[in-house]
GROMACS .gro file of C-alpha atoms in nm:
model
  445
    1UNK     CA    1  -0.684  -4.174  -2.727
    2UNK     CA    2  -0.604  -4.195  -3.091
    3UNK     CA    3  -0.303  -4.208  -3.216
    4UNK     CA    4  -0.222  -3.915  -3.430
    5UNK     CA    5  -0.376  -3.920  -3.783
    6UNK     CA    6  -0.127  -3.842  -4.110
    7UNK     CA    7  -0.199  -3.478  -4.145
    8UNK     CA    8  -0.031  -3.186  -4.221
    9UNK     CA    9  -0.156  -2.904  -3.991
   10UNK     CA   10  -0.401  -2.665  -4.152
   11UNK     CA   11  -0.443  -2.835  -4.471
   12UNK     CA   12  -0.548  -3.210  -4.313
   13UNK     CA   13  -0.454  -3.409  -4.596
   14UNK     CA   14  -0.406  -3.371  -4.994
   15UNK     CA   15  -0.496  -3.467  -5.328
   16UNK     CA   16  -0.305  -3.800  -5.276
   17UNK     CA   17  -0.523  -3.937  -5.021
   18UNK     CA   18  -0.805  -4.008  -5.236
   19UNK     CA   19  -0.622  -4.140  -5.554
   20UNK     CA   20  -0.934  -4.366  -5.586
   21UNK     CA   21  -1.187  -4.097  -5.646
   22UNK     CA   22  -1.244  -4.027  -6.000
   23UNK     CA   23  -1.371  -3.613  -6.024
   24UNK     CA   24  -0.992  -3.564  -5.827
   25UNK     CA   25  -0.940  -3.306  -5.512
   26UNK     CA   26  -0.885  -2.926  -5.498
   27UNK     CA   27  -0.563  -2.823  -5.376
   28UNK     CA   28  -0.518  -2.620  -5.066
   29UNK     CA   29  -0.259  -2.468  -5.217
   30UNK     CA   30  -0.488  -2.232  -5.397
   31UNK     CA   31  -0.553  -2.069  -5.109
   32UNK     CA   32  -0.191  -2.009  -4.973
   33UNK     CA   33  -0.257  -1.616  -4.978
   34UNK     CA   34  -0.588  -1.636  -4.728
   35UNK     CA   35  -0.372  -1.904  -4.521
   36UNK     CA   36  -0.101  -1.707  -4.456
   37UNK     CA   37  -0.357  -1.417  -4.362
   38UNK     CA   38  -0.533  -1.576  -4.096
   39UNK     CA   39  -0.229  -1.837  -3.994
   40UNK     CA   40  -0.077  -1.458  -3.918
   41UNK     CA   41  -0.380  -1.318  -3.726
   42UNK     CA   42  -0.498  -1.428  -3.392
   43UNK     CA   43  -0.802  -1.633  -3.343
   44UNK     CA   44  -1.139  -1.373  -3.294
   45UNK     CA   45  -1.210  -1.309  -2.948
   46UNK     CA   46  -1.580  -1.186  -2.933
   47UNK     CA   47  -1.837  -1.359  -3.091
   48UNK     CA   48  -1.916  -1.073  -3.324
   49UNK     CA   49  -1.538  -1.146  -3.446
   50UNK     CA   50  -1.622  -1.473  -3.474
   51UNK     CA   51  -1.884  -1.406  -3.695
   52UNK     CA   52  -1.688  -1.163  -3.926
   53UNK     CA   53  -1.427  -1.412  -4.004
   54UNK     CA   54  -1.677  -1.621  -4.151
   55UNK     CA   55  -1.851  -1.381  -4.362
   56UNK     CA   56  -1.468  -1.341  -4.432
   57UNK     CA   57  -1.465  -1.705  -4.576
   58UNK     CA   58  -1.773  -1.690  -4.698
   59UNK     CA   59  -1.706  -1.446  -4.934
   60UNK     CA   60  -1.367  -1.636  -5.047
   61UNK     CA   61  -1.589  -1.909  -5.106
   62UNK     CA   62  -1.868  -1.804  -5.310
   63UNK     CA   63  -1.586  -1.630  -5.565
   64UNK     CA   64  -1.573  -1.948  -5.757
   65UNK     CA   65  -1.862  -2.186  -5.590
   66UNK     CA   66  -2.029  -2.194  -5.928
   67UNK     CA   67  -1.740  -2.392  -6.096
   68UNK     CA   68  -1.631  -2.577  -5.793
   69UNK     CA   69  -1.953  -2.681  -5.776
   70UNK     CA   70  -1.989  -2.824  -6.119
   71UNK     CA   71  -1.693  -2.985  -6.106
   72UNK     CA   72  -1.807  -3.158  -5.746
   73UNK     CA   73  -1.424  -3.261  -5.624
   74UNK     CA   74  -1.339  -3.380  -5.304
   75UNK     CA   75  -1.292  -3.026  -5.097
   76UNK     CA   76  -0.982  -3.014  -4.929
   77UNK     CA   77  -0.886  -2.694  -4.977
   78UNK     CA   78  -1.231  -2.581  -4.881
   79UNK     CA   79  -1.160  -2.747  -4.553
   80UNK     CA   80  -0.828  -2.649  -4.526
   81UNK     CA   81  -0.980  -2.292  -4.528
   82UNK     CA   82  -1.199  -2.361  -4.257
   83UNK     CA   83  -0.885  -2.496  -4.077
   84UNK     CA   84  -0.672  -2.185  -4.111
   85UNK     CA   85  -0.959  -1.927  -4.055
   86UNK     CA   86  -0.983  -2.175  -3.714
   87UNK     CA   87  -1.330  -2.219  -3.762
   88UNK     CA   88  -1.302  -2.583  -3.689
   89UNK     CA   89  -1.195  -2.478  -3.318
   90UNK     CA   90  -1.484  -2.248  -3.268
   91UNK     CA   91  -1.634  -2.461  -2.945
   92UNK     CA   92  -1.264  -2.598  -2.837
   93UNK     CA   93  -1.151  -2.476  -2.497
   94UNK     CA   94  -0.953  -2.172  -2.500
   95UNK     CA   95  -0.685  -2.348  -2.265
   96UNK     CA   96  -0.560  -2.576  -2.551
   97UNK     CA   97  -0.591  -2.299  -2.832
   98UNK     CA   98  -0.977  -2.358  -2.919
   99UNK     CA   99  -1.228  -2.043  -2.980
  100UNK     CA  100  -1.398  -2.123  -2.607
  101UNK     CA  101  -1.805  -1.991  -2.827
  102UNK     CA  102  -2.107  -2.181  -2.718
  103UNK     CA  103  -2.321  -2.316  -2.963
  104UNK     CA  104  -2.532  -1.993  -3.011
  105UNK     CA  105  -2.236  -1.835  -3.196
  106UNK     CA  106  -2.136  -2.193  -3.364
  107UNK     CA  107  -2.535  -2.194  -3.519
  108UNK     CA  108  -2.472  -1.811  -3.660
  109UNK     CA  109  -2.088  -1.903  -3.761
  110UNK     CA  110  -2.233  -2.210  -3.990
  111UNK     CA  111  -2.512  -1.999  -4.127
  112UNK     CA  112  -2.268  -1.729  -4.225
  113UNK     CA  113  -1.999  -2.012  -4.410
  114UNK     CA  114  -2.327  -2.151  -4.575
  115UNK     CA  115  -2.474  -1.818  -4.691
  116UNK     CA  116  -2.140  -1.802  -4.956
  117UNK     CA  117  -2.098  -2.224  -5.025
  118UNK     CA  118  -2.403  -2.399  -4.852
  119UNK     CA  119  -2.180  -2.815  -4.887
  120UNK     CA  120  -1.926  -2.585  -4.697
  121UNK     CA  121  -2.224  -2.507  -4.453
  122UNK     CA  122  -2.304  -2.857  -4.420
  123UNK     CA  123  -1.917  -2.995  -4.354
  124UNK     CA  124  -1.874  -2.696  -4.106
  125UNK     CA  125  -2.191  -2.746  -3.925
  126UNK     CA  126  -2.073  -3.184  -3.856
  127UNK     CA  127  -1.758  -3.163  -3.807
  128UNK     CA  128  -1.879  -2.913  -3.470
  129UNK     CA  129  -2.183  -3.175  -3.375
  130UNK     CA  130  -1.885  -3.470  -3.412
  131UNK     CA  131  -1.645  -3.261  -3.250
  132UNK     CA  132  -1.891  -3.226  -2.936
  133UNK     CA  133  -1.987  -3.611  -2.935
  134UNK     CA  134  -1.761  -3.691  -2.618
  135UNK     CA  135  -1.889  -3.381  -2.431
  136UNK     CA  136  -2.235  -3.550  -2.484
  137UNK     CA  137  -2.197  -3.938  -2.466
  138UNK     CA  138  -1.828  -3.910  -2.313
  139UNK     CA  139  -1.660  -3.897  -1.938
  140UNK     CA  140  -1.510  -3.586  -1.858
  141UNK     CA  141  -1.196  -3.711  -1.882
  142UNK     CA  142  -1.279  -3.810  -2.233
  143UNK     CA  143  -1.419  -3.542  -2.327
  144UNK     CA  144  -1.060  -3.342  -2.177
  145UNK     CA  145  -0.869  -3.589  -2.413
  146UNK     CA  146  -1.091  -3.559  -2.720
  147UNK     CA  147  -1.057  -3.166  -2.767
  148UNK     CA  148  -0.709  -3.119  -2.641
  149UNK     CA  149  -0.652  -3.376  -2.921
  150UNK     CA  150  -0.853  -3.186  -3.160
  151UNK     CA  151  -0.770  -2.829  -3.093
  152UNK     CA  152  -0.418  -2.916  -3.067
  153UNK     CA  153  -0.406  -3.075  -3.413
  154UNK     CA  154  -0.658  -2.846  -3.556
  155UNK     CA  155  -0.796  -3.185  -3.674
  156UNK     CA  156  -1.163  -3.190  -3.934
  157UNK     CA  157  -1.439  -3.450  -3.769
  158UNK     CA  158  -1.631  -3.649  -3.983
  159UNK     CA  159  -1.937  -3.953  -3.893
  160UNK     CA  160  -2.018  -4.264  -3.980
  161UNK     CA  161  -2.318  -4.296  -3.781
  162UNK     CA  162  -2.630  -4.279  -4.046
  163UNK     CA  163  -2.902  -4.434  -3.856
  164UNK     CA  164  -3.112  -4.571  -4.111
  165UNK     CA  165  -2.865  -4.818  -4.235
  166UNK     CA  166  -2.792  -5.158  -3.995
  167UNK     CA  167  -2.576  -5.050  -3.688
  168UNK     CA  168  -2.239  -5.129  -3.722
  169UNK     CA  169  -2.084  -5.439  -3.512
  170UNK     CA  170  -1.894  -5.446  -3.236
  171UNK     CA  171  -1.693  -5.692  -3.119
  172UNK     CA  172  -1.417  -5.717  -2.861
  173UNK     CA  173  -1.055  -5.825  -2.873
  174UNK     CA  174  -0.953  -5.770  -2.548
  175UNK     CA  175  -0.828  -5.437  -2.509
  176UNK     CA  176  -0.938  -5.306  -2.803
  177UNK     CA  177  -1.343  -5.323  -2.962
  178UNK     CA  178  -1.351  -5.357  -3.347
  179UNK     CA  179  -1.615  -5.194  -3.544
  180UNK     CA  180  -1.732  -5.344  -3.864
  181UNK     CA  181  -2.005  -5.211  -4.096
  182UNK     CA  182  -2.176  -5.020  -4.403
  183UNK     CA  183  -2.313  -4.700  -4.452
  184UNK     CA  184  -2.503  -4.558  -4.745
  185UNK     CA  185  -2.386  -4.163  -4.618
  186UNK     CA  186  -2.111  -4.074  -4.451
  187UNK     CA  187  -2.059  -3.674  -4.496
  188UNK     CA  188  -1.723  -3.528  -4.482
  189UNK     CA  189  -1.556  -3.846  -4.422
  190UNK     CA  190  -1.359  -3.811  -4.748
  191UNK     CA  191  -1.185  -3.497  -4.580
  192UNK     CA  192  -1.165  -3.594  -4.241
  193UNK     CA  193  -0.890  -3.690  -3.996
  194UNK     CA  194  -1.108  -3.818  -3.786
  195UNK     CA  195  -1.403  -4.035  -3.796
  196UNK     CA  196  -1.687  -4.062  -3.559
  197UNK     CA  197  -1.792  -4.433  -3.500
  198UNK     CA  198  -2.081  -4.555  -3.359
  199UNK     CA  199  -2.258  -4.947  -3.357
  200UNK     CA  200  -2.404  -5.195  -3.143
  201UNK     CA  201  -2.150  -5.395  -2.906
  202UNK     CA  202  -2.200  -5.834  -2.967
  203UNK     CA  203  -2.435  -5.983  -2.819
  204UNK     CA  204  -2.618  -5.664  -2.665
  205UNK     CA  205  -2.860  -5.343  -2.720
  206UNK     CA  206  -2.600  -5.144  -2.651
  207UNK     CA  207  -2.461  -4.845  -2.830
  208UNK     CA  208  -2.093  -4.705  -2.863
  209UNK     CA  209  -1.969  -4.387  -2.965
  210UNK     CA  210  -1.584  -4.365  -3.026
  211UNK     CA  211  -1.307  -4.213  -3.269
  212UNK     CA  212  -1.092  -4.370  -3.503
  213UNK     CA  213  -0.797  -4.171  -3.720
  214UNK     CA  214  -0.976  -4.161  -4.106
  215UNK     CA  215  -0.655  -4.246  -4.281
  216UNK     CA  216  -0.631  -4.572  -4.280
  217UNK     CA  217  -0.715  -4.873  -4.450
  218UNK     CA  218  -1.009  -5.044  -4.258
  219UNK     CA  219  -1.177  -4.730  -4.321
  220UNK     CA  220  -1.245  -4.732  -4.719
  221UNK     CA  221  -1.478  -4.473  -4.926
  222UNK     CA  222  -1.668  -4.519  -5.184
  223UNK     CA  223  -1.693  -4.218  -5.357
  224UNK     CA  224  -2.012  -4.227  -5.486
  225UNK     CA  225  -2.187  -3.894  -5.357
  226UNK     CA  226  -2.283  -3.715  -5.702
  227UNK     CA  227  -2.653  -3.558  -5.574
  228UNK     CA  228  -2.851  -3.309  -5.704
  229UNK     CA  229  -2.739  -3.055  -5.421
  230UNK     CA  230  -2.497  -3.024  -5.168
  231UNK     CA  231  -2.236  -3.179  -5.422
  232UNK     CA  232  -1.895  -3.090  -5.227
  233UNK     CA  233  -2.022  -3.217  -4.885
  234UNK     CA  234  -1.843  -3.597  -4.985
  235UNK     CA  235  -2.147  -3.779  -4.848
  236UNK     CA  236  -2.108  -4.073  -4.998
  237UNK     CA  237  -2.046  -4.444  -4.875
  238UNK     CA  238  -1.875  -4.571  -4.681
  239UNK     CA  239  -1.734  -4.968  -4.539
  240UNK     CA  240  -1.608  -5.003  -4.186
  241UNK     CA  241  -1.389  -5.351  -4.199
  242UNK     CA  242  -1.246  -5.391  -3.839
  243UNK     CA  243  -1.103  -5.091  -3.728
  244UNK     CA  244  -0.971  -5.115  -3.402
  245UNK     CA  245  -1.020  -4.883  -3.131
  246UNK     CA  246  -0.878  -4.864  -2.736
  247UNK     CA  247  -1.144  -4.992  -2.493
  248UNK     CA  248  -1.059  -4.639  -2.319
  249UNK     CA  249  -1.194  -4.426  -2.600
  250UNK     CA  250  -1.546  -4.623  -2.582
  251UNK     CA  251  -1.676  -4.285  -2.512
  252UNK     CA  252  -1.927  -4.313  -2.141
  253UNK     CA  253  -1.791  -4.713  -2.123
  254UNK     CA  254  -1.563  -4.816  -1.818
  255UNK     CA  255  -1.296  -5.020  -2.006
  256UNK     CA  256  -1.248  -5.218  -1.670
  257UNK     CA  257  -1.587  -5.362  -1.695
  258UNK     CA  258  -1.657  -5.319  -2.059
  259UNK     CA  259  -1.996  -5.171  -1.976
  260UNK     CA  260  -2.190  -4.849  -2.030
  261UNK     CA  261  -2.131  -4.598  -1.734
  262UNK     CA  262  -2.507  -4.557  -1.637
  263UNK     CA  263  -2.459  -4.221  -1.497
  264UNK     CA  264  -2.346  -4.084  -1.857
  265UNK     CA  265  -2.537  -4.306  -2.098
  266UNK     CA  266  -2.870  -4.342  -1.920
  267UNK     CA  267  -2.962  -4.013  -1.864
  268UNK     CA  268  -3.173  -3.742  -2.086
  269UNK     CA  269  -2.820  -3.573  -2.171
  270UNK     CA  270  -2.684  -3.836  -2.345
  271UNK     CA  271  -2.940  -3.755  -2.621
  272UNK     CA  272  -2.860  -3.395  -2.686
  273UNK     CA  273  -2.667  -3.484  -2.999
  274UNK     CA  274  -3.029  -3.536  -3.178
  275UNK     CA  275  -3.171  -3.131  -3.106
  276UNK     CA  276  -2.812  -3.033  -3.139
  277UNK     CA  277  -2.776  -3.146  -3.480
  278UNK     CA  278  -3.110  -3.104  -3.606
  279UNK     CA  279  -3.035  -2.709  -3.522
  280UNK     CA  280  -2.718  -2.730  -3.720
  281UNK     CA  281  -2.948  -2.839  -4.018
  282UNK     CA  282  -3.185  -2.571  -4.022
  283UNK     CA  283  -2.926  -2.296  -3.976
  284UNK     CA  284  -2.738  -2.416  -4.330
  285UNK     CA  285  -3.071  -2.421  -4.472
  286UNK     CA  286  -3.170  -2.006  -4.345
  287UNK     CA  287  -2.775  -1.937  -4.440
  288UNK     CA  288  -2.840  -2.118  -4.793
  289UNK     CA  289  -3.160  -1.946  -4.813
  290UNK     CA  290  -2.993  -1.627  -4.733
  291UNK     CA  291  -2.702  -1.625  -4.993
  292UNK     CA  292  -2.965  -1.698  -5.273
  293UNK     CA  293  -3.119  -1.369  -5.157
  294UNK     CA  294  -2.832  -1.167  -5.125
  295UNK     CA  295  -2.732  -1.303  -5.522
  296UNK     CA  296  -3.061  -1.278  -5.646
  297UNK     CA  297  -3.099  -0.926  -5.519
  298UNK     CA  298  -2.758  -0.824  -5.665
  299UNK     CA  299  -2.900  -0.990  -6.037
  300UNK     CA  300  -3.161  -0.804  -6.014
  301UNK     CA  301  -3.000  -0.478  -5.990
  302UNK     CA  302  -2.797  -0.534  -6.219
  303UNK     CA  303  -2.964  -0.776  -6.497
  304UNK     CA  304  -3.314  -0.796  -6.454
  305UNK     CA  305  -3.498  -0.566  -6.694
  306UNK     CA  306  -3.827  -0.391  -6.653
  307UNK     CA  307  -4.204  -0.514  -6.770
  308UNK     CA  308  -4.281  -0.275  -7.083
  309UNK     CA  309  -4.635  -0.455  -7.165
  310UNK     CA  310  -4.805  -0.343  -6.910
  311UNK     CA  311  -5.002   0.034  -6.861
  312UNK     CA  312  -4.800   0.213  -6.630
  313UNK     CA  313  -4.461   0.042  -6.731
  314UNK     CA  314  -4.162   0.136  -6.461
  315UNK     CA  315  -3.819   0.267  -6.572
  316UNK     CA  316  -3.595  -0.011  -6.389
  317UNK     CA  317  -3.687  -0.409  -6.293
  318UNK     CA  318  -3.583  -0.272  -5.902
  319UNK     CA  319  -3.919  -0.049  -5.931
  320UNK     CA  320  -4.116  -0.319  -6.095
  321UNK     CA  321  -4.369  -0.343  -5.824
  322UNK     CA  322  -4.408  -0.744  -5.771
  323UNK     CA  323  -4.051  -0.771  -5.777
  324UNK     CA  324  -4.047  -0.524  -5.463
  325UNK     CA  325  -4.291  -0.712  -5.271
  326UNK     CA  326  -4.188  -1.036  -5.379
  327UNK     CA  327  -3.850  -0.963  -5.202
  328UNK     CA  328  -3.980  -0.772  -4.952
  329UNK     CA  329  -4.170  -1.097  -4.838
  330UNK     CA  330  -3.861  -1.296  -4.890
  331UNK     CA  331  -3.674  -1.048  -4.641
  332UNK     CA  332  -3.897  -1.078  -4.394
  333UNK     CA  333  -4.005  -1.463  -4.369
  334UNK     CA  334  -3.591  -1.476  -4.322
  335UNK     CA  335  -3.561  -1.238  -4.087
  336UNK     CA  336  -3.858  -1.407  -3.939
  337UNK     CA  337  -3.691  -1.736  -3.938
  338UNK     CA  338  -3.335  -1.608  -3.789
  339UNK     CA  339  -3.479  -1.479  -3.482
  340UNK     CA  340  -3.666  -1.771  -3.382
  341UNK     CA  341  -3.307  -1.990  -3.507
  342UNK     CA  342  -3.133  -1.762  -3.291
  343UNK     CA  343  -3.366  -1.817  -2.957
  344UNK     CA  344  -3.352  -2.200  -3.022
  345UNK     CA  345  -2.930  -2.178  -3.047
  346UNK     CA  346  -2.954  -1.964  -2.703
  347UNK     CA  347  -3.174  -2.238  -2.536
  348UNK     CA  348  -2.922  -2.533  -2.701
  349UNK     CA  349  -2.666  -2.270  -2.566
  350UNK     CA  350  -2.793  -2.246  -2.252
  351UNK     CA  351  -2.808  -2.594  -2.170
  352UNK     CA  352  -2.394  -2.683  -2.250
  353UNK     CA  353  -2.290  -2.393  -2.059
  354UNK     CA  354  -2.533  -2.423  -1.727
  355UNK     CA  355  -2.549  -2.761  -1.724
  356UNK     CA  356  -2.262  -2.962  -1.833
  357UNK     CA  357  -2.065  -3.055  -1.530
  358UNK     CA  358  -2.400  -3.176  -1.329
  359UNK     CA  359  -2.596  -3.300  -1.681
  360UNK     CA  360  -2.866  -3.299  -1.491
  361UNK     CA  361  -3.154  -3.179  -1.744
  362UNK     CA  362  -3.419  -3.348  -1.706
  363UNK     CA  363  -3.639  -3.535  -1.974
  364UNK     CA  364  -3.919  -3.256  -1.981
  365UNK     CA  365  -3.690  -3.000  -2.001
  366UNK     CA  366  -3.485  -3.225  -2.319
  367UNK     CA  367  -3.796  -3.208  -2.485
  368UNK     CA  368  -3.922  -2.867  -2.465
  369UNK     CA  369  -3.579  -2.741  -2.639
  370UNK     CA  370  -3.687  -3.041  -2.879
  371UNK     CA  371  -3.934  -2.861  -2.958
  372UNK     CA  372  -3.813  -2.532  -3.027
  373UNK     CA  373  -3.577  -2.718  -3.191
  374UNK     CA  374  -3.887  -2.849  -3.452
  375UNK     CA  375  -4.036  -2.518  -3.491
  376UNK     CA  376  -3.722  -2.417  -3.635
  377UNK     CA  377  -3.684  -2.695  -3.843
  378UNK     CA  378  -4.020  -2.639  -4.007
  379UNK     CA  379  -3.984  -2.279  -4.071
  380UNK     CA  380  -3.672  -2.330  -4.214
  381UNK     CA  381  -3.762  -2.584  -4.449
  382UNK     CA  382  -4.098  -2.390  -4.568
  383UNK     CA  383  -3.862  -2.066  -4.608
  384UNK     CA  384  -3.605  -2.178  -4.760
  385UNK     CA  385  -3.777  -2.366  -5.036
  386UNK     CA  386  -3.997  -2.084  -5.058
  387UNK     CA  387  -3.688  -1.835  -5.143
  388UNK     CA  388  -3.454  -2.069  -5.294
  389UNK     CA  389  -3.708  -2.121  -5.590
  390UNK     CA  390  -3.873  -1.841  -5.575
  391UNK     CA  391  -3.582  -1.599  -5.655
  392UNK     CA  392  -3.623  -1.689  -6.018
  393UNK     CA  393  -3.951  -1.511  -6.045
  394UNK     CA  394  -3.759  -1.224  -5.937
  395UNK     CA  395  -3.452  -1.246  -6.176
  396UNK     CA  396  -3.588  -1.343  -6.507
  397UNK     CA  397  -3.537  -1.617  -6.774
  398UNK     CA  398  -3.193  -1.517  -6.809
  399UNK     CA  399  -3.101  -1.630  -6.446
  400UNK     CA  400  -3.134  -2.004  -6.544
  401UNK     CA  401  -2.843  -1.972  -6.769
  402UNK     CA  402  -2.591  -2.291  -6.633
  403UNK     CA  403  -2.368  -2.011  -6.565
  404UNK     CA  404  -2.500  -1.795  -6.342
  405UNK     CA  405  -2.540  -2.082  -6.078
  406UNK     CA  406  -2.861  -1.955  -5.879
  407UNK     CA  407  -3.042  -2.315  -5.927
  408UNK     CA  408  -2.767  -2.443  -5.728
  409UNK     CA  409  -2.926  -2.240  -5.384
  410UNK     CA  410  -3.228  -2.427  -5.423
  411UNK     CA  411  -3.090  -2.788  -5.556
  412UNK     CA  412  -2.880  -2.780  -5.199
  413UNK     CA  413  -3.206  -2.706  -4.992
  414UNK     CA  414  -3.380  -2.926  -5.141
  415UNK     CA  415  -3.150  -3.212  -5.115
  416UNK     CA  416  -3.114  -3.192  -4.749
  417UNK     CA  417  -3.465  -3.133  -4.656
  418UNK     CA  418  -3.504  -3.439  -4.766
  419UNK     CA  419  -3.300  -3.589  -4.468
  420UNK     CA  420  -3.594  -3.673  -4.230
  421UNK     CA  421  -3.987  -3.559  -4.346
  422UNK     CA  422  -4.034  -3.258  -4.205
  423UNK     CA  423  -4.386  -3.388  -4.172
  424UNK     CA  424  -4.336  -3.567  -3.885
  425UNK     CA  425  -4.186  -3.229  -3.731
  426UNK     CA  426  -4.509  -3.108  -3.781
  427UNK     CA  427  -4.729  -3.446  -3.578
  428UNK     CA  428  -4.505  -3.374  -3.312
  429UNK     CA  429  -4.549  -3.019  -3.243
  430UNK     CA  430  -4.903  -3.072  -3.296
  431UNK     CA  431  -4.886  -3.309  -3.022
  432UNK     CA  432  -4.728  -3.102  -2.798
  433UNK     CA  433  -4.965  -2.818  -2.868
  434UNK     CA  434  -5.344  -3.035  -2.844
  435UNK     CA  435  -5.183  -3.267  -2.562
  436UNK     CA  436  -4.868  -3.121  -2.412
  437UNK     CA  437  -4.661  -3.420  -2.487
  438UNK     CA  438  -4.309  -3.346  -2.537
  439UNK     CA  439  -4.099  -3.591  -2.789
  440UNK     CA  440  -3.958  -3.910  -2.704
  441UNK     CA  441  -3.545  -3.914  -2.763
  442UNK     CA  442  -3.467  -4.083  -3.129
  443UNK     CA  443  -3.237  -4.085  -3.387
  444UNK     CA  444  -3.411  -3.769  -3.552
  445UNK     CA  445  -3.566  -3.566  -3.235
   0.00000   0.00000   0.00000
């Protein structure tokens, strides 16, 4: 496996390992006190504990995610939060000091982080899919490697696998395969320790997953992620120059015969990843949606002043009468889209936990929790837009003030929904509702 990244436990790097990124770093240091608090406490043991601590962090988070935000620096101490609160070892097995959740709780543990810092959302919600990749795509004795590596180390996952730039290249030097490439986004890598690879080996169609320590210099950022939304997620670019990795972490490859295992890679569970992440999108988008409800709500209360032109004027903007239905619609479309979130995550759930030591699901039943999978996606998207901008009609002219930070709830969603046209979501449910056709496996279903 890898060797063992620089790090320095629950922080996973500092200020010093970007030198070449121009806005700076936050300092983990600034949250020594909440460290020391959860470093103290044992990891939750139900998932309703689970959930608590990250409201917990949530609410550390959104203290100050106005300014932070502005300021759009590289977030290690937001990540070394995550690390302490041992968030990051949510789905890692219990027997090597991991949370032992299924993904049903991970889905509600992102939402919650993203409800107080939605970039924080976003890194939370990769660094889990990346942290799963070998139990997808990897041999079980990978996959046993790969988290007692993580867990152990308490170590942040990152991905350079954006599909729609040109696969990365793969060559081989004899023990080792050497990946070389570009890509335009790269989230989280900036605060990683590790990075999730993935190209095309020479002279073949054929894809390889594997995990190479961050820290070093083959792997070389460019920091140029400075978006509308989502500004402390470090998506930027990034170049792969020949980084080396062991033929034996080619995850689902026999290193013997330096070809793909057939019984791991050529089967409908090797393309979970795709349903699994696109799940992790929509629940950062509900938990986005969600915080810009619970602020907007508590401006309004507080700030938002009554209609007097009008012939039956109220005493308080919390009685004005479209305000109250306005927000009563809001509650309900996201309570609406929660519970049908929360039946996809059991069904994504459902699958790891039944399934994994036979992966024997079969393509039919891949693409019905594809499927549920879209539904979500498209709810979530029309919701959260819906809220996100629509909160303003429900605060006032006042809320637009630069300081009050409720445009930045909207410019996240919409940055992200931009990922893959939620359109297309849309064609293919309609095709499995007029013709029962379930999706085809790609990079996006």
């Amino acid at each position: 496996m890898v060797t063992n990244p620089d790090t320095n436990g629950h922080t996973g790097g500092g200020s010093e390992t970007v030198s070449g990124n121009p806005r700076g770093s936050t300092d983990p240091a600034v949250y020594n006190e909440h460290h020391q608090i959860f470093n103290e406490a044992p990891l939750p043991s139900t998932p309703e504990a689970w959930i608590q601590r990250a409201a917990q962090v949530a609410a550390v988070l959104s203290q100050d995610v106005v300014s932070r935000e502005k300021k759009n620096q590289t977030p290690f101490a937001e990540v070394s939060l995550l690390k302490s609160a041992g968030l990051t070892k949510l789905l890692g097995p219990i027997k090597y000091g991991g949370g032992g959740q299924s993904w049903d709780v991970a889905y509600k543990v992102i939402r919650e982080i993203a409800k107080g810092d939605g970039s924080l959302g976003q890194l939370l919600g990769y660094h889990l899919l990346w942290s799963w990749t070998s139990a997808v795509v990897g041999t079980d004795e990978q996959t046993e490697r790969t988290q007692r590596l993580l867990i152990e180390n308490n170590y942040f996952v990152g991905g350079a696998v954006n599909p729609r730039d040109n696969d990365q290249k793969i060559v081989d030097r004899g023990d080792h395969i050497v990946f070389s490439g570009f890509k335009h986004f790269n989230t989280g890598g900036v605060v990683s320790d590790l990075t999730v690879l993935e190209g095309v080996y020479e002279d073949t169609d054929k894809h390889i997953f594997a995990l190479a320590p961050t820290k070093q210099p083959a792997i070389q950022f460019l920091h140029n992620w400075d978006n509308v939304g989502l500004r402390l997620t470090e998506s930027g670019s990034v170049k792969i120059e020949n980084v080396s990795v062991p033929w034996t972490d080619a995850l689902g490859w026999d290193p013997s015969t330096k070809a793909p295992i057939e019984s791991i890679l050529t089967i409908p569970w090797a393309t979970l990843l795709l349903p699994t992440i696109q799940l992790v999108f929509s629940n950062f988008y509900i938990g986005i949606a969600l915080g810009a409800l619970n602020f907007a709500s508590d401006y309004t209360a507080k700030n938002t002043r009554f209609w007097p032109y009008t012939p039956h004027p109220v005493a308080k903007g919390v009685e004005e009468p479209y305000i109250l239905q306005r927000y009563g619609s809001f509650f309900a479309h996201l309570r609406a889209a929660e519970a049908l979130a929360d039946v996809a995550g059991l069904k994504i759930a459902a699958i790891y936990n039944d399934r994994s030591q036979k992966r024997d699901i079969t393509a039919a039943e891949r693409g019905e929790v594809a499927e549920w999978v879209a539904s979500v996606k498209v709810v979530a998207t029309d919701t959260a837009l819906r809220v996100t901008s629509g909160v303003f009609e429900v605060t006032g002219a006042r809320a637009t003030a630069s300081k009050v930070g409720l445009d930045r709830f909207w410019r996240d969603i919409r940055t992200h929904t931009l990922h893959d046209p939620v359109a297309y979501k849309e064609q293919e449910l309609g095709r499995y509702v007029l013709q029962g056709e379930v999706p085809e496996p790609t990079w996006y279903t």
